[in-house]
mmCIF file of C-alpha atoms in Angstrom:
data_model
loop_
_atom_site.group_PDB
_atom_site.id
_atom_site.type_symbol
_atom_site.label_atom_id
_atom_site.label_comp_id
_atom_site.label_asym_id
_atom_site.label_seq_id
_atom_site.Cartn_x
_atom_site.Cartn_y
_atom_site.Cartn_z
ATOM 1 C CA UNK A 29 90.897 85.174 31.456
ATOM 2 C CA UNK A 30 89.771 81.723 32.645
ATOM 3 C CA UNK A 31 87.082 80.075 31.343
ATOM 4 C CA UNK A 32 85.550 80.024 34.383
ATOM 5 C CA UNK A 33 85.243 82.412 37.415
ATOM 6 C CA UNK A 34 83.190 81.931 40.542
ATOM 7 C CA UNK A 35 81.924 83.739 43.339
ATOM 8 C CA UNK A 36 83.245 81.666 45.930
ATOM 9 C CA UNK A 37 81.176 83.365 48.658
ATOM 10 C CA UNK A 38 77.401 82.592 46.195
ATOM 11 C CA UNK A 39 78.497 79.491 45.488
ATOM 12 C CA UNK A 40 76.204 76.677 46.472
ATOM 13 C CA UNK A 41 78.527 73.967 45.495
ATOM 14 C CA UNK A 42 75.627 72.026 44.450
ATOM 15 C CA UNK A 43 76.955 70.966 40.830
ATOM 16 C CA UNK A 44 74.004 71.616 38.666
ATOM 17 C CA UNK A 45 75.892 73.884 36.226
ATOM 18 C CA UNK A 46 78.256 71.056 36.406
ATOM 19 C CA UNK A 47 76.101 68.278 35.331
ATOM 20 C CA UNK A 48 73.994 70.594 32.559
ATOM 21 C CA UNK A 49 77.148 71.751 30.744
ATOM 22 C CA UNK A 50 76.545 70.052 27.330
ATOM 23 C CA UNK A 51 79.939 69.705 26.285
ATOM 24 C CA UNK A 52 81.219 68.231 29.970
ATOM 25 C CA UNK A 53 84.256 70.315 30.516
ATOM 26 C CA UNK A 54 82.867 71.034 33.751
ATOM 27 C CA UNK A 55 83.970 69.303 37.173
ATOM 28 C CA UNK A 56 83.290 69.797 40.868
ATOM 29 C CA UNK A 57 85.947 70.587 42.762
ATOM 30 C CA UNK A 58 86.238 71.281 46.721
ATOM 31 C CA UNK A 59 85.776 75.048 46.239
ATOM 32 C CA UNK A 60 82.972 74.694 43.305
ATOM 33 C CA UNK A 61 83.209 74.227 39.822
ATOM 34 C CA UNK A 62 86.028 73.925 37.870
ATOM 35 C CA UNK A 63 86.513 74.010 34.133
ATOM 36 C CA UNK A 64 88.686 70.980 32.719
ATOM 37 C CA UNK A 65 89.405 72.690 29.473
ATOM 38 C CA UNK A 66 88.051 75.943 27.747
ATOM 39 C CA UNK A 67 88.384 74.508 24.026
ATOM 40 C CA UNK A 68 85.267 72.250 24.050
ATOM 41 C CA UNK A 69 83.242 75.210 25.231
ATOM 42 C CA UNK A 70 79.938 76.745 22.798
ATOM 43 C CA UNK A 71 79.305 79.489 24.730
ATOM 44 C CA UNK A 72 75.787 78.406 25.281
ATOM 45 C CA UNK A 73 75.652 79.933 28.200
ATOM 46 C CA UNK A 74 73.950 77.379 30.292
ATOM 47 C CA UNK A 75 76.139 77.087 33.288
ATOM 48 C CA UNK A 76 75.535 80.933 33.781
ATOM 49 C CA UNK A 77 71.971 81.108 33.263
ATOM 50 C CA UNK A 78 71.258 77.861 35.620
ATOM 51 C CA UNK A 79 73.071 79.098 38.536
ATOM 52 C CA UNK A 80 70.456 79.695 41.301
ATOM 53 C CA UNK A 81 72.862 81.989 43.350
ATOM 54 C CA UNK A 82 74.365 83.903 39.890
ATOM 55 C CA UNK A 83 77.584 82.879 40.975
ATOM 56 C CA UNK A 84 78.641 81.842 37.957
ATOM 57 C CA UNK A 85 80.677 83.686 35.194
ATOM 58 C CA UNK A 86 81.830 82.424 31.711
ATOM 59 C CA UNK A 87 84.178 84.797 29.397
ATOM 60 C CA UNK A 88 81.979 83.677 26.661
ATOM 61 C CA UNK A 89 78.827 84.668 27.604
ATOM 62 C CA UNK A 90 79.263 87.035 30.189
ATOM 63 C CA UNK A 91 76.534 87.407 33.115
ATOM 64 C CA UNK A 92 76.173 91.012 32.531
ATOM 65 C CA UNK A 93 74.670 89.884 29.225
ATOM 66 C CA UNK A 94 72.241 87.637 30.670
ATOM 67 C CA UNK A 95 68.815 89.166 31.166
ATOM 68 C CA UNK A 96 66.606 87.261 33.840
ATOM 69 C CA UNK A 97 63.634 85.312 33.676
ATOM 70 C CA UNK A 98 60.817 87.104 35.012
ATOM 71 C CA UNK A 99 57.894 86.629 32.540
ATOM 72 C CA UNK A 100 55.883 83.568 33.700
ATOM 73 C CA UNK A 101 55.380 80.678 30.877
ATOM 74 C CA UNK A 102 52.755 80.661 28.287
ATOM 75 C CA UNK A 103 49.925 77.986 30.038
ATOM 76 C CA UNK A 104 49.768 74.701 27.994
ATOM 77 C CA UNK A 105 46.762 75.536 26.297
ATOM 78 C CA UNK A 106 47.594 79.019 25.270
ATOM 79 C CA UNK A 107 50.881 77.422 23.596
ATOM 80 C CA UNK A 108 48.985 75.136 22.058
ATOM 81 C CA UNK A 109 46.338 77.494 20.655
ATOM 82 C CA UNK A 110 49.273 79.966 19.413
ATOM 83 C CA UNK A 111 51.491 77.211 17.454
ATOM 84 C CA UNK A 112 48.511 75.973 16.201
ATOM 85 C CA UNK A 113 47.175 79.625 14.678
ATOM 86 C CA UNK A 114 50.789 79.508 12.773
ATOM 87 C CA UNK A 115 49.771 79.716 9.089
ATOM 88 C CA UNK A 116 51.865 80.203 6.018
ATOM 89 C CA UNK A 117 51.244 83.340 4.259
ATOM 90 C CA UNK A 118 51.144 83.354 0.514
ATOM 91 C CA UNK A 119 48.839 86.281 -0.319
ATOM 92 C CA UNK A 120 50.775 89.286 0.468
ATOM 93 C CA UNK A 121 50.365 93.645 0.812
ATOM 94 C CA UNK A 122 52.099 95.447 -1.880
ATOM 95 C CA UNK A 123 53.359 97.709 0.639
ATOM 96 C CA UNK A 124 56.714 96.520 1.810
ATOM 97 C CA UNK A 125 57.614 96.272 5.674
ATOM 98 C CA UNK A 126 60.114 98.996 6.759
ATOM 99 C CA UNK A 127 63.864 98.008 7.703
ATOM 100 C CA UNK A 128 62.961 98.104 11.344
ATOM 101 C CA UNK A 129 60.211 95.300 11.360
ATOM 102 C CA UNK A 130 62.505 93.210 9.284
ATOM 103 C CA UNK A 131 65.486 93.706 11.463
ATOM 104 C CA UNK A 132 62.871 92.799 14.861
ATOM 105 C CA UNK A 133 61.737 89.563 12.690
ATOM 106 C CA UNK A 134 65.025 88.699 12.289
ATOM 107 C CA UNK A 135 66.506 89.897 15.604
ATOM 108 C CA UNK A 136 64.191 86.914 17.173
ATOM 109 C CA UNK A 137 66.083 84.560 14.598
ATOM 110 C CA UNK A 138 69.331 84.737 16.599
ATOM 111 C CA UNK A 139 67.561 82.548 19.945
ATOM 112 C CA UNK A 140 67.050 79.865 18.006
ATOM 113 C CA UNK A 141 68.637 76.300 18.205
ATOM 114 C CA UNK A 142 71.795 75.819 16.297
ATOM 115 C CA UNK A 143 73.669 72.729 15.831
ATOM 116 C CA UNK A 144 76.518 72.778 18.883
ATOM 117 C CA UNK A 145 75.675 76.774 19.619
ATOM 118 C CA UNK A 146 77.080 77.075 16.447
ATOM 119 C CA UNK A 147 74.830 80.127 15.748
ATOM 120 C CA UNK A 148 76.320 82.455 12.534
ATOM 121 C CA UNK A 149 73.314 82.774 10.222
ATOM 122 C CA UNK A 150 74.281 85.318 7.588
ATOM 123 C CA UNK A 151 71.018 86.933 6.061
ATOM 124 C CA UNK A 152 70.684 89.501 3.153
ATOM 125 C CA UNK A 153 67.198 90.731 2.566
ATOM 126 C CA UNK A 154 65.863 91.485 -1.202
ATOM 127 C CA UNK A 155 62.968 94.432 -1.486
ATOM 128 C CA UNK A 156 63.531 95.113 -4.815
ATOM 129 C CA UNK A 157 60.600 93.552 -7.124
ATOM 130 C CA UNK A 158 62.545 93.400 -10.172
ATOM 131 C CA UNK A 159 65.435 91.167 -8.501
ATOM 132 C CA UNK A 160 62.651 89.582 -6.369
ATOM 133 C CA UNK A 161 61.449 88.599 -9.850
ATOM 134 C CA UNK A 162 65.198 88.108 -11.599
ATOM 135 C CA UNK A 163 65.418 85.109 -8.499
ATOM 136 C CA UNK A 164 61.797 83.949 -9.686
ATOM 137 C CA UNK A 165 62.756 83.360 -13.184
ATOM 138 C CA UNK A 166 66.475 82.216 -12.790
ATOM 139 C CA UNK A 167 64.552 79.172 -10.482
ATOM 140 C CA UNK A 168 62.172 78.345 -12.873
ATOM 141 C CA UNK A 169 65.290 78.135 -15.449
ATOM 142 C CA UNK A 170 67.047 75.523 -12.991
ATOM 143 C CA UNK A 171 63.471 73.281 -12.989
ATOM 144 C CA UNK A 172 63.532 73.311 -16.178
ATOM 145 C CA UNK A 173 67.328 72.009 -16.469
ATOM 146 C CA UNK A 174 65.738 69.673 -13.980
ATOM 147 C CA UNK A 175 62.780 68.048 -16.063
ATOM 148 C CA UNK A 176 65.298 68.082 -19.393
ATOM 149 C CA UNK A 177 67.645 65.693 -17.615
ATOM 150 C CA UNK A 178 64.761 63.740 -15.982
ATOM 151 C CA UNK A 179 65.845 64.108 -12.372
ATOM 152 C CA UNK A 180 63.507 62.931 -9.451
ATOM 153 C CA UNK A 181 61.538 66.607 -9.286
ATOM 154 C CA UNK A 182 60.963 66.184 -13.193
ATOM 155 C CA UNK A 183 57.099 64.490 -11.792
ATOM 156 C CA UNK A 184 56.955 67.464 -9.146
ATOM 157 C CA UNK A 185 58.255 70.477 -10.870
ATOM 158 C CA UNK A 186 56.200 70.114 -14.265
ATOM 159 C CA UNK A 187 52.850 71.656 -13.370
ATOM 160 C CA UNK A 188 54.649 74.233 -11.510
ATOM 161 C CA UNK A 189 56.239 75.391 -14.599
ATOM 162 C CA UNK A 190 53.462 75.446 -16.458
ATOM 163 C CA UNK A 191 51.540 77.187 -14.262
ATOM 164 C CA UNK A 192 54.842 80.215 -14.281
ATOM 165 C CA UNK A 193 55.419 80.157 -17.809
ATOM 166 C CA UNK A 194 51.854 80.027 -18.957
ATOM 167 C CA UNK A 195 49.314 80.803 -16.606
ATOM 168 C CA UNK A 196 52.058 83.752 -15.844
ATOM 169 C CA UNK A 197 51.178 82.652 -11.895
ATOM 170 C CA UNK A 198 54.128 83.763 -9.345
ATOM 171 C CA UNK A 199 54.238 80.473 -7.678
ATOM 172 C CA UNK A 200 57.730 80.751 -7.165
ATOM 173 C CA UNK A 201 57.914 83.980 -5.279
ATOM 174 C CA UNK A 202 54.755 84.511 -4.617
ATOM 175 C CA UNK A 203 54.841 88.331 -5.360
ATOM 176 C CA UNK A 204 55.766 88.877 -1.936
ATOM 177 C CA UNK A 205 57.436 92.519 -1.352
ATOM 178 C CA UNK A 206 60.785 90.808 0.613
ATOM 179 C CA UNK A 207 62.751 87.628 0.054
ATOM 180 C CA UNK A 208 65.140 86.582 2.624
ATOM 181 C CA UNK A 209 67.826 84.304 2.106
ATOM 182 C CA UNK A 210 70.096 82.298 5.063
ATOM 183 C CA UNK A 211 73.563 81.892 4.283
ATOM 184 C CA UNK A 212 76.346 79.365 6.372
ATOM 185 C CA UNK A 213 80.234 79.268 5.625
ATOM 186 C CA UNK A 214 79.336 75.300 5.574
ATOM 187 C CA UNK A 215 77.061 73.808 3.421
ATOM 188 C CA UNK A 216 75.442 70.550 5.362
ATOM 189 C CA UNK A 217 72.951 69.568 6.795
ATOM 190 C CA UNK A 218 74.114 71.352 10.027
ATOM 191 C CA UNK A 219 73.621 74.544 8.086
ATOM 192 C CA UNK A 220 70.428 73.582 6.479
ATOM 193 C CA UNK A 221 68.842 73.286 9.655
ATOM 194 C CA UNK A 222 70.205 75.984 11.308
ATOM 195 C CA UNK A 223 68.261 78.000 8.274
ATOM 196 C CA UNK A 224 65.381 76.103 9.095
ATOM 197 C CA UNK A 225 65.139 76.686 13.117
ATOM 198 C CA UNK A 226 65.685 80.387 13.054
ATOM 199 C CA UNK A 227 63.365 80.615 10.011
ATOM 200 C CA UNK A 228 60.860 78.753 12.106
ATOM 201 C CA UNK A 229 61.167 81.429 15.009
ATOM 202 C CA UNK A 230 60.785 84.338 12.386
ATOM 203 C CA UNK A 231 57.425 82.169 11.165
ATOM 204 C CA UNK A 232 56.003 82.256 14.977
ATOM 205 C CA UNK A 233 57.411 85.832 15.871
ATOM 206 C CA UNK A 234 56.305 87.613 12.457
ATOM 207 C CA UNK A 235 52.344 87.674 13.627
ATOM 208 C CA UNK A 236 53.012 89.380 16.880
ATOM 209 C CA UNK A 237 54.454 92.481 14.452
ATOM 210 C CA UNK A 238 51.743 92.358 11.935
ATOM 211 C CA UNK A 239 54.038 90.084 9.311
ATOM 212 C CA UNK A 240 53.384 86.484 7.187
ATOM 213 C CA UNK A 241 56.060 84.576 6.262
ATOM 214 C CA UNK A 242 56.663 81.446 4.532
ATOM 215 C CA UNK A 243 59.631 79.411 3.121
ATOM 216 C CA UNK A 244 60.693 79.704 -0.324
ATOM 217 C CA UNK A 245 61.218 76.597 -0.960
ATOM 218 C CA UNK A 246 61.802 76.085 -4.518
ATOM 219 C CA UNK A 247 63.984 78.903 -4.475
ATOM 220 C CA UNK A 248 65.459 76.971 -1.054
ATOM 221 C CA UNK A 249 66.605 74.239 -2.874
ATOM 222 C CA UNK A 250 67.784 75.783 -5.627
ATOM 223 C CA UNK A 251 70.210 77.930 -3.898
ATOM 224 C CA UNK A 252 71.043 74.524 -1.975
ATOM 225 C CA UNK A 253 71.759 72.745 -5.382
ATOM 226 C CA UNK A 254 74.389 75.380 -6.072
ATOM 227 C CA UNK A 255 72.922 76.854 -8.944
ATOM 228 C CA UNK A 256 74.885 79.042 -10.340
ATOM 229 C CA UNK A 257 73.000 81.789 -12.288
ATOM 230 C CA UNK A 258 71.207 81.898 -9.044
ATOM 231 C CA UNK A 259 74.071 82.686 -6.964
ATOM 232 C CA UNK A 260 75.698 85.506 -9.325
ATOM 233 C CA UNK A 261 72.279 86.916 -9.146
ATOM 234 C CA UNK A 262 72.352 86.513 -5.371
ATOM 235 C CA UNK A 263 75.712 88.131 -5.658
ATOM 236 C CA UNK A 264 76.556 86.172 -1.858
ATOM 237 C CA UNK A 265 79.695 87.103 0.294
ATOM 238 C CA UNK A 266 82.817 84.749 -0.164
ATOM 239 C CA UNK A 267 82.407 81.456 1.115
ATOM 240 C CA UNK A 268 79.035 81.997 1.922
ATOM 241 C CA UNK A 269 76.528 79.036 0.962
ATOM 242 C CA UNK A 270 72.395 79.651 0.677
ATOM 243 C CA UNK A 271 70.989 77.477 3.503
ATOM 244 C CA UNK A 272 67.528 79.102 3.592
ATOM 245 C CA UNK A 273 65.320 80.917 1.712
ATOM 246 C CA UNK A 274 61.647 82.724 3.206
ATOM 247 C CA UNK A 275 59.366 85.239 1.827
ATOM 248 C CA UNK A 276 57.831 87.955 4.120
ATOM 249 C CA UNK A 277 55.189 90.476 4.145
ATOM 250 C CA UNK A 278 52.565 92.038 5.125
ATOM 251 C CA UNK A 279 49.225 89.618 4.458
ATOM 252 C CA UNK A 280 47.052 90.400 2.629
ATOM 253 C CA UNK A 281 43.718 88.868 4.474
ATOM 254 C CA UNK A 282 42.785 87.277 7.845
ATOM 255 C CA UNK A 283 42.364 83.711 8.939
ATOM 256 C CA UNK A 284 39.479 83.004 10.909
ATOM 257 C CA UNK A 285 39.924 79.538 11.308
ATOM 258 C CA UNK A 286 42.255 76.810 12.466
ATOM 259 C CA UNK A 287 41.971 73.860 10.087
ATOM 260 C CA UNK A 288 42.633 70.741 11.312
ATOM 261 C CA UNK A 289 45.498 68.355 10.758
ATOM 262 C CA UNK A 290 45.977 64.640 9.830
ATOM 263 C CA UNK A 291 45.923 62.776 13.248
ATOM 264 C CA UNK A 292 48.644 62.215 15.607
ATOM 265 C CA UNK A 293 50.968 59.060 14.638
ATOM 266 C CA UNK A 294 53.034 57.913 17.509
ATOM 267 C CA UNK A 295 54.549 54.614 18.823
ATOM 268 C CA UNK A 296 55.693 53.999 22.575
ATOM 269 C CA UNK A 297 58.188 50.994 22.902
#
């Protein structure tokens, strides 16, 4: 199969799907569009869902997989009001969210923004406490590796020690019920913000089904450093590298305020 096929009878001929394609392999010929070369394509599925007269098909993302857009968007100042009521959870239920919630928060995870539609987030989710707290301690063993040799997160990483080892305070984990790690084939920063993207959809979904989240992130960047008693822990698939790491829950209490944030720095030139 082509890249490419067109209903020559819908077709407008008016090149939009032409000039959106990101990776322009597209050209307008005299009986529509035409695709130069199939290879550059990342199936992102634009020229298909642009095409006013849906005369467009692409044998990576087929138009029978398409669904159409029929919900109106959110106003301006309902967005506004609903990223702004975003809050990372910390405090979390005991009671641990069924496989069903976690696969919806997760599902959402898949629309978000990869790095050249490269999509292919791996995720394994961790409900047992006792690895949950395994991951805890195995991360306060790398900052403590990291404060011996005096690295830059020696300053940063001191108090929170101190406040795990002796205070006996789950700042690491924050004795959430799930931990969910992100896992790429590629370790860069491609992959690292591919984690981040889809972890910031679950973070904006997760209300809407009664769930907090929040990133892990000392457990994050210890998975990104590679260390190793994390990773047999972990016990990853081949070739797999951590990219991301969030916690997830149910909370355990209710905002009722939005607090304000440092003022809005911007420069026009």
């Amino acid at each position: 199969m082509e890249l490419l096929q067109v209903n020559r009878e819908k077709c407008l001929k008016c090149g939009i799907c032409v000039e959106y394609c990101p990776a322009c392999i597209l050209y307008l010929g005299e009986n529509g569009p035409e695709s130069i070369t199939d290879r550059g394509c990342m199936g992102c599925g634009h020229c298909v869902a642009i095409c006013p007269a849906g005369a467009m098909e692409n044998k990576f993302v087929p138009l029978d997989r398409q669904r159409p857009v029929t919900k109106p968007m959110l106003s301006a100042e309902d967005a506004y009001e609903f990223l702004r009521m975003r809050r990372s959870i910390r405090n979390f239920k005991k009671e641990v969210p069924t496989e069903e919630e976690l696969e919806r928060l997760l599902d959402i995870c898949r629309y978000a923004p990869t790095a050249g539609n490269s999509q292919g987030m791996y995720y394994i989710v961790f409900r047992d406490p006792a690895k949950i707290n395994a991951i805890a301690d195995v991360t306060v063993d790398w900052m403590e590796d990291e404060v011996a040799a005096a690295t830059e997160n020696k300053r940063y990483f001191v108090n929170v020690i101190k406040a795990y080892r002796e205070r006996h305070k789950d700042i690491i984990a924050r004795n959430a019920p799930v931990l969910i790690f992100a896992f790429a084939k590629r370790l860069n920063i491609t992959a690292v913000s591919n984690a981040e993207q889809s972890f910031a959809y679950a973070s904006l979904f997760a209300p809407a089904i009664g769930l907090g989240t929040t990133i892990a992130g000392f457990i994050q960047t210890c998975g990104i450093a590679g260390y190793k008693p994390l990773l047999d822990l972990l016990d990853i698939p081949a070739k797999h590298k951590v990219a991301g790491a969030m916690m997830a829950g149910y909370p355990k209490y209710k905002f009722h305020r939005m607090p304000e944030r440092q003022h809005l720095k911007v420069e026009f030139r």
